[in-house]
Amino acid sequence: MAARRIKPSRYISVDIEADGPIPGPYSMLSIGAAVAGVQDGDGFTAADPEERTFYRELRPIGEEFVPEALAVSGLDRERLLVEGSEPTVALTEFSEWVREVSAGAQPVMCGYPASYDWTFLYWYLIRFTGASPFGHSGCLDMKTLYATKAGLPLRAVVKGTMPRELLSRRRHTHHALDDAVEQAELFAHLMEWQGPGSPR
């Protein structure tokens, strides 16, 4: 019997900045995304992470915020209340972009760590568009990917302990697009890495 054809996965690095720990009471203020690469039955092929990108700043959806969380991004809530994109518009544009760059493949969100960004992203997609282009489980956590390949407990993993050749040379700026591009490079390196003692 012929093997069932495997549909490729298009990996999209996503980073969000928010003003608190959970969506709903708190707001996603910006979203950045960069295509990291594609994987099919023959393996993984990295993409230029600057070639296909997406960025929006969003209008806050509530009054609550955590000053420390807001300070991380450096975004101005008062400015975003006036100039930020309406979440419905921004998330619809994002979904359309994901479908466009993933033509012929299944989109998979990847993040470091994915849990925080995915929580906001999925909640916002369902709340403001009614659907997610990634489905309900189309995300991959780079921290878990590294822990598995390195043979380490998940909670022992921090970027500072990773081999230098895996890390992006770009700075982590807490600007959502900058960080999405940086993480796309990290993801590509991780996908190509065979584990400790092997060249990337």
PDB file of C-alpha atoms in Angstrom:
ATOM      1  CA  MET A   1       0.000   0.000   0.000  1.00  0.00           C
ATOM      2  CA  ALA A   2       1.407   3.404  -0.967  1.00  0.00           C
ATOM      3  CA  ALA A   3       2.406   5.644   1.933  1.00  0.00           C
ATOM      4  CA  ARG A   4       0.000   8.486   2.549  1.00  0.00           C
ATOM      5  CA  ARG A   5       1.398  11.783   1.287  1.00  0.00           C
ATOM      6  CA  ILE A   6       2.528  14.056   4.108  1.00  0.00           C
ATOM      7  CA  LYS A   7       1.340  17.632   3.788  1.00  0.00           C
ATOM      8  CA  PRO A   8       4.199  20.067   4.485  1.00  0.00           C
ATOM      9  CA  SER A   9       4.248  22.231   7.605  1.00  0.00           C
ATOM     10  CA  ARG A  10       4.984  25.936   7.208  1.00  0.00           C
ATOM     11  CA  TYR A  11       6.547  27.183  10.434  1.00  0.00           C
ATOM     12  CA  ILE A  12       5.745  30.761  11.386  1.00  0.00           C
ATOM     13  CA  SER A  13       7.607  32.384  14.274  1.00  0.00           C
ATOM     14  CA  VAL A  14       5.229  34.582  16.279  1.00  0.00           C
ATOM     15  CA  ASP A  15       5.975  36.999  19.102  1.00  0.00           C
ATOM     16  CA  ILE A  16       3.447  39.129  20.936  1.00  0.00           C
ATOM     17  CA  GLU A  17       3.754  41.914  23.463  1.00  0.00           C
ATOM     18  CA  ALA A  18       1.023  42.314  26.076  1.00  0.00           C
ATOM     19  CA  ASP A  19       0.259  44.403  29.143  1.00  0.00           C
ATOM     20  CA  GLY A  20      -0.474  41.531  31.520  1.00  0.00           C
ATOM     21  CA  PRO A  21      -0.287  37.773  32.110  1.00  0.00           C
ATOM     22  CA  ILE A  22      -3.512  36.540  30.461  1.00  0.00           C
ATOM     23  CA  PRO A  23      -5.807  37.642  27.630  1.00  0.00           C
ATOM     24  CA  GLY A  24      -9.225  39.020  28.433  1.00  0.00           C
ATOM     25  CA  PRO A  25      -8.513  41.135  31.482  1.00  0.00           C
ATOM     26  CA  TYR A  26      -5.314  42.264  29.763  1.00  0.00           C
ATOM     27  CA  SER A  27      -4.500  43.224  26.181  1.00  0.00           C
ATOM     28  CA  MET A  28      -2.236  42.066  23.392  1.00  0.00           C
ATOM     29  CA  LEU A  29      -0.561  45.272  22.243  1.00  0.00           C
ATOM     30  CA  SER A  30       1.484  44.065  19.275  1.00  0.00           C
ATOM     31  CA  ILE A  31       2.032  40.994  17.147  1.00  0.00           C
ATOM     32  CA  GLY A  32       4.987  40.158  14.946  1.00  0.00           C
ATOM     33  CA  ALA A  33       5.451  37.133  12.716  1.00  0.00           C
ATOM     34  CA  ALA A  34       8.088  35.799  10.340  1.00  0.00           C
ATOM     35  CA  VAL A  35       8.130  32.708   8.134  1.00  0.00           C
ATOM     36  CA  ALA A  36      10.841  30.405   9.520  1.00  0.00           C
ATOM     37  CA  GLY A  37      10.762  27.571   7.013  1.00  0.00           C
ATOM     38  CA  VAL A  38       8.947  24.532   5.702  1.00  0.00           C
ATOM     39  CA  GLN A  39       9.142  20.839   6.560  1.00  0.00           C
ATOM     40  CA  ASP A  40       8.005  18.001   4.323  1.00  0.00           C
ATOM     41  CA  GLY A  41       8.781  14.317   4.005  1.00  0.00           C
ATOM     42  CA  ASP A  42      12.281  15.151   2.794  1.00  0.00           C
ATOM     43  CA  GLY A  43      13.226  17.371   5.728  1.00  0.00           C
ATOM     44  CA  PHE A  44      13.325  21.013   6.802  1.00  0.00           C
ATOM     45  CA  THR A  45      14.213  23.996   4.615  1.00  0.00           C
ATOM     46  CA  ALA A  46      14.891  27.323   6.336  1.00  0.00           C
ATOM     47  CA  ALA A  47      13.513  30.580   4.972  1.00  0.00           C
ATOM     48  CA  ASP A  48      14.981  34.073   5.066  1.00  0.00           C
ATOM     49  CA  PRO A  49      13.104  35.340   8.154  1.00  0.00           C
ATOM     50  CA  GLU A  50      13.074  38.924   6.863  1.00  0.00           C
ATOM     51  CA  GLU A  51      11.475  38.001   3.543  1.00  0.00           C
ATOM     52  CA  ARG A  52       7.875  37.401   4.670  1.00  0.00           C
ATOM     53  CA  THR A  53       6.831  39.211   7.833  1.00  0.00           C
ATOM     54  CA  PHE A  54       3.782  40.679   9.547  1.00  0.00           C
ATOM     55  CA  TYR A  55       3.466  43.374  12.216  1.00  0.00           C
ATOM     56  CA  ARG A  56       0.583  45.223  13.831  1.00  0.00           C
ATOM     57  CA  GLU A  57       0.043  47.290  16.964  1.00  0.00           C
ATOM     58  CA  LEU A  58      -3.387  46.843  18.546  1.00  0.00           C
ATOM     59  CA  ARG A  59      -5.838  48.966  20.467  1.00  0.00           C
ATOM     60  CA  PRO A  60      -6.084  47.758  24.101  1.00  0.00           C
ATOM     61  CA  ILE A  61      -9.355  45.982  24.873  1.00  0.00           C
ATOM     62  CA  GLY A  62      -9.619  46.899  28.570  1.00  0.00           C
ATOM     63  CA  GLU A  63      -8.489  49.267  31.264  1.00  0.00           C
ATOM     64  CA  GLU A  64      -6.397  46.853  33.333  1.00  0.00           C
ATOM     65  CA  PHE A  65      -2.654  46.524  32.859  1.00  0.00           C
ATOM     66  CA  VAL A  66       0.435  45.501  34.788  1.00  0.00           C
ATOM     67  CA  PRO A  67       2.976  48.334  34.700  1.00  0.00           C
ATOM     68  CA  GLU A  68       5.940  45.937  34.693  1.00  0.00           C
ATOM     69  CA  ALA A  69       4.523  44.013  31.720  1.00  0.00           C
ATOM     70  CA  LEU A  70       3.810  47.221  29.832  1.00  0.00           C
ATOM     71  CA  ALA A  71       7.328  48.485  30.502  1.00  0.00           C
ATOM     72  CA  VAL A  72       8.873  45.402  28.855  1.00  0.00           C
ATOM     73  CA  SER A  73       7.530  46.344  25.420  1.00  0.00           C
ATOM     74  CA  GLY A  74       7.967  50.096  25.769  1.00  0.00           C
ATOM     75  CA  LEU A  75       4.621  50.572  24.006  1.00  0.00           C
ATOM     76  CA  ASP A  76       2.415  53.533  24.942  1.00  0.00           C
ATOM     77  CA  ARG A  77      -1.116  52.412  25.839  1.00  0.00           C
ATOM     78  CA  GLU A  78      -2.508  55.925  25.490  1.00  0.00           C
ATOM     79  CA  ARG A  79      -1.141  56.176  21.946  1.00  0.00           C
ATOM     80  CA  LEU A  80      -2.479  52.724  21.074  1.00  0.00           C
ATOM     81  CA  LEU A  81      -5.951  53.643  22.326  1.00  0.00           C
ATOM     82  CA  VAL A  82      -5.963  56.247  19.544  1.00  0.00           C
ATOM     83  CA  GLU A  83      -3.700  54.775  16.859  1.00  0.00           C
ATOM     84  CA  GLY A  84      -3.785  51.013  17.442  1.00  0.00           C
ATOM     85  CA  SER A  85      -5.546  48.736  14.987  1.00  0.00           C
ATOM     86  CA  GLU A  86      -8.918  47.364  15.996  1.00  0.00           C
ATOM     87  CA  PRO A  87      -8.307  43.744  17.080  1.00  0.00           C
ATOM     88  CA  THR A  88     -10.876  42.381  14.619  1.00  0.00           C
ATOM     89  CA  VAL A  89      -9.119  44.130  11.735  1.00  0.00           C
ATOM     90  CA  ALA A  90      -5.581  43.215  12.839  1.00  0.00           C
ATOM     91  CA  LEU A  91      -6.366  39.549  13.514  1.00  0.00           C
ATOM     92  CA  THR A  92      -8.295  39.192  10.260  1.00  0.00           C
ATOM     93  CA  GLU A  93      -5.325  40.635   8.377  1.00  0.00           C
ATOM     94  CA  PHE A  94      -3.004  38.289  10.275  1.00  0.00           C
ATOM     95  CA  SER A  95      -5.120  35.231   9.429  1.00  0.00           C
ATOM     96  CA  GLU A  96      -5.174  36.222   5.754  1.00  0.00           C
ATOM     97  CA  TRP A  97      -1.399  36.678   5.791  1.00  0.00           C
ATOM     98  CA  VAL A  98      -0.879  33.258   7.415  1.00  0.00           C
ATOM     99  CA  ARG A  99      -3.060  31.584   4.784  1.00  0.00           C
ATOM    100  CA  GLU A 100      -1.231  33.422   1.992  1.00  0.00           C
ATOM    101  CA  VAL A 101       2.296  32.483   3.110  1.00  0.00           C
ATOM    102  CA  SER A 102       1.200  28.916   3.901  1.00  0.00           C
ATOM    103  CA  ALA A 103      -0.372  28.126   0.533  1.00  0.00           C
ATOM    104  CA  GLY A 104       0.087  24.397  -0.095  1.00  0.00           C
ATOM    105  CA  ALA A 105       1.173  23.705   3.483  1.00  0.00           C
ATOM    106  CA  GLN A 106      -0.273  23.573   6.985  1.00  0.00           C
ATOM    107  CA  PRO A 107       0.721  26.598   9.112  1.00  0.00           C
ATOM    108  CA  VAL A 108       2.349  25.926  12.477  1.00  0.00           C
ATOM    109  CA  MET A 109       3.038  28.706  14.972  1.00  0.00           C
ATOM    110  CA  CYS A 110       6.392  28.441  16.746  1.00  0.00           C
ATOM    111  CA  GLY A 111       7.592  30.516  19.675  1.00  0.00           C
ATOM    112  CA  TYR A 112      10.122  30.672  22.500  1.00  0.00           C
ATOM    113  CA  PRO A 113       8.466  29.810  24.725  1.00  0.00           C
ATOM    114  CA  ALA A 114       5.255  29.278  22.788  1.00  0.00           C
ATOM    115  CA  SER A 115       2.940  29.007  25.788  1.00  0.00           C
ATOM    116  CA  TYR A 116       2.578  32.733  26.564  1.00  0.00           C
ATOM    117  CA  ASP A 117       2.379  33.940  22.966  1.00  0.00           C
ATOM    118  CA  TRP A 118       0.052  31.114  21.903  1.00  0.00           C
ATOM    119  CA  THR A 119      -2.330  31.818  24.805  1.00  0.00           C
ATOM    120  CA  PHE A 120      -2.825  35.412  23.669  1.00  0.00           C
ATOM    121  CA  LEU A 121      -2.735  34.629  19.950  1.00  0.00           C
ATOM    122  CA  TYR A 122      -5.289  31.808  20.047  1.00  0.00           C
ATOM    123  CA  TRP A 123      -7.624  33.697  22.406  1.00  0.00           C
ATOM    124  CA  TYR A 124      -7.539  36.787  20.211  1.00  0.00           C
ATOM    125  CA  LEU A 125      -8.057  34.793  17.008  1.00  0.00           C
ATOM    126  CA  ILE A 126     -11.107  33.003  18.387  1.00  0.00           C
ATOM    127  CA  ARG A 127     -12.510  36.080  20.141  1.00  0.00           C
ATOM    128  CA  PHE A 128     -12.133  38.487  17.227  1.00  0.00           C
ATOM    129  CA  THR A 129     -12.268  36.300  14.094  1.00  0.00           C
ATOM    130  CA  GLY A 130     -13.990  33.116  15.272  1.00  0.00           C
ATOM    131  CA  ALA A 131     -11.258  30.811  13.961  1.00  0.00           C
ATOM    132  CA  SER A 132      -7.530  30.122  13.988  1.00  0.00           C
ATOM    133  CA  PRO A 133      -5.525  29.438  10.808  1.00  0.00           C
ATOM    134  CA  PHE A 134      -3.368  27.180  12.995  1.00  0.00           C
ATOM    135  CA  GLY A 135      -6.320  25.153  14.271  1.00  0.00           C
ATOM    136  CA  HIS A 136      -6.521  24.560  18.018  1.00  0.00           C
ATOM    137  CA  SER A 137      -3.148  22.848  18.432  1.00  0.00           C
ATOM    138  CA  GLY A 138      -0.908  24.010  15.595  1.00  0.00           C
ATOM    139  CA  CYS A 139       1.922  25.363  17.729  1.00  0.00           C
ATOM    140  CA  LEU A 140       5.438  24.176  18.475  1.00  0.00           C
ATOM    141  CA  ASP A 141       7.457  25.272  21.501  1.00  0.00           C
ATOM    142  CA  MET A 142      11.139  25.874  20.724  1.00  0.00           C
ATOM    143  CA  LYS A 143      12.074  25.395  24.364  1.00  0.00           C
ATOM    144  CA  THR A 144      10.607  21.883  24.311  1.00  0.00           C
ATOM    145  CA  LEU A 145      12.258  21.187  20.958  1.00  0.00           C
ATOM    146  CA  TYR A 146      15.662  22.094  22.376  1.00  0.00           C
ATOM    147  CA  ALA A 147      15.124  20.173  25.639  1.00  0.00           C
ATOM    148  CA  THR A 148      14.199  17.041  23.698  1.00  0.00           C
ATOM    149  CA  LYS A 149      17.171  17.223  21.348  1.00  0.00           C
ATOM    150  CA  ALA A 150      19.602  18.136  24.151  1.00  0.00           C
ATOM    151  CA  GLY A 151      18.274  15.465  26.519  1.00  0.00           C
ATOM    152  CA  LEU A 152      17.583  18.020  29.253  1.00  0.00           C
ATOM    153  CA  PRO A 153      14.684  18.593  31.653  1.00  0.00           C
ATOM    154  CA  LEU A 154      12.468  21.330  30.245  1.00  0.00           C
ATOM    155  CA  ARG A 155      12.785  23.590  33.278  1.00  0.00           C
ATOM    156  CA  ALA A 156      16.583  23.471  32.983  1.00  0.00           C
ATOM    157  CA  VAL A 157      16.479  25.155  29.575  1.00  0.00           C
ATOM    158  CA  VAL A 158      17.286  28.836  29.157  1.00  0.00           C
ATOM    159  CA  LYS A 159      18.746  30.512  26.096  1.00  0.00           C
ATOM    160  CA  GLY A 160      21.931  31.323  27.993  1.00  0.00           C
ATOM    161  CA  THR A 161      22.766  27.616  28.303  1.00  0.00           C
ATOM    162  CA  MET A 162      22.273  26.812  24.633  1.00  0.00           C
ATOM    163  CA  PRO A 163      25.284  26.319  22.350  1.00  0.00           C
ATOM    164  CA  ARG A 164      26.196  29.696  20.906  1.00  0.00           C
ATOM    165  CA  GLU A 165      25.912  28.466  17.326  1.00  0.00           C
ATOM    166  CA  LEU A 166      22.199  27.798  17.794  1.00  0.00           C
ATOM    167  CA  LEU A 167      21.360  31.329  18.858  1.00  0.00           C
ATOM    168  CA  SER A 168      20.509  34.129  16.472  1.00  0.00           C
ATOM    169  CA  ARG A 169      23.030  36.955  16.213  1.00  0.00           C
ATOM    170  CA  ARG A 170      20.149  39.405  16.363  1.00  0.00           C
ATOM    171  CA  ARG A 171      19.302  41.205  19.603  1.00  0.00           C
ATOM    172  CA  HIS A 172      16.155  40.369  21.549  1.00  0.00           C
ATOM    173  CA  THR A 173      14.583  43.827  21.666  1.00  0.00           C
ATOM    174  CA  HIS A 174      11.033  43.115  22.914  1.00  0.00           C
ATOM    175  CA  HIS A 175       9.738  44.595  19.669  1.00  0.00           C
ATOM    176  CA  ALA A 176       7.397  41.884  18.415  1.00  0.00           C
ATOM    177  CA  LEU A 177       8.677  41.810  14.828  1.00  0.00           C
ATOM    178  CA  ASP A 178      12.357  41.971  15.798  1.00  0.00           C
ATOM    179  CA  ASP A 179      11.848  39.085  18.196  1.00  0.00           C
ATOM    180  CA  ALA A 180       9.800  37.031  15.728  1.00  0.00           C
ATOM    181  CA  VAL A 181      12.642  37.297  13.207  1.00  0.00           C
ATOM    182  CA  GLU A 182      15.241  36.447  15.854  1.00  0.00           C
ATOM    183  CA  GLN A 183      13.207  33.429  16.971  1.00  0.00           C
ATOM    184  CA  ALA A 184      12.759  32.275  13.359  1.00  0.00           C
ATOM    185  CA  GLU A 185      16.546  32.010  13.080  1.00  0.00           C
ATOM    186  CA  LEU A 186      16.755  30.114  16.364  1.00  0.00           C
ATOM    187  CA  PHE A 187      14.040  27.746  15.149  1.00  0.00           C
ATOM    188  CA  ALA A 188      15.841  27.042  11.881  1.00  0.00           C
ATOM    189  CA  HIS A 189      19.055  26.297  13.759  1.00  0.00           C
ATOM    190  CA  LEU A 190      17.232  23.981  16.154  1.00  0.00           C
ATOM    191  CA  MET A 191      15.559  22.086  13.327  1.00  0.00           C
ATOM    192  CA  GLU A 192      18.935  21.497  11.660  1.00  0.00           C
ATOM    193  CA  TRP A 193      20.734  20.576  14.916  1.00  0.00           C
ATOM    194  CA  GLN A 194      21.283  16.880  15.596  1.00  0.00           C
ATOM    195  CA  GLY A 195      21.997  17.281  19.302  1.00  0.00           C
ATOM    196  CA  PRO A 196      24.984  17.717  21.645  1.00  0.00           C
ATOM    197  CA  GLY A 197      28.344  16.996  20.071  1.00  0.00           C
ATOM    198  CA  SER A 198      27.089  17.425  16.525  1.00  0.00           C
ATOM    199  CA  PRO A 199      27.627  20.371  14.198  1.00  0.00           C
ATOM    200  CA  ARG A 200      24.559  22.480  13.505  1.00  0.00           C
TER     201      ARG A 200
END
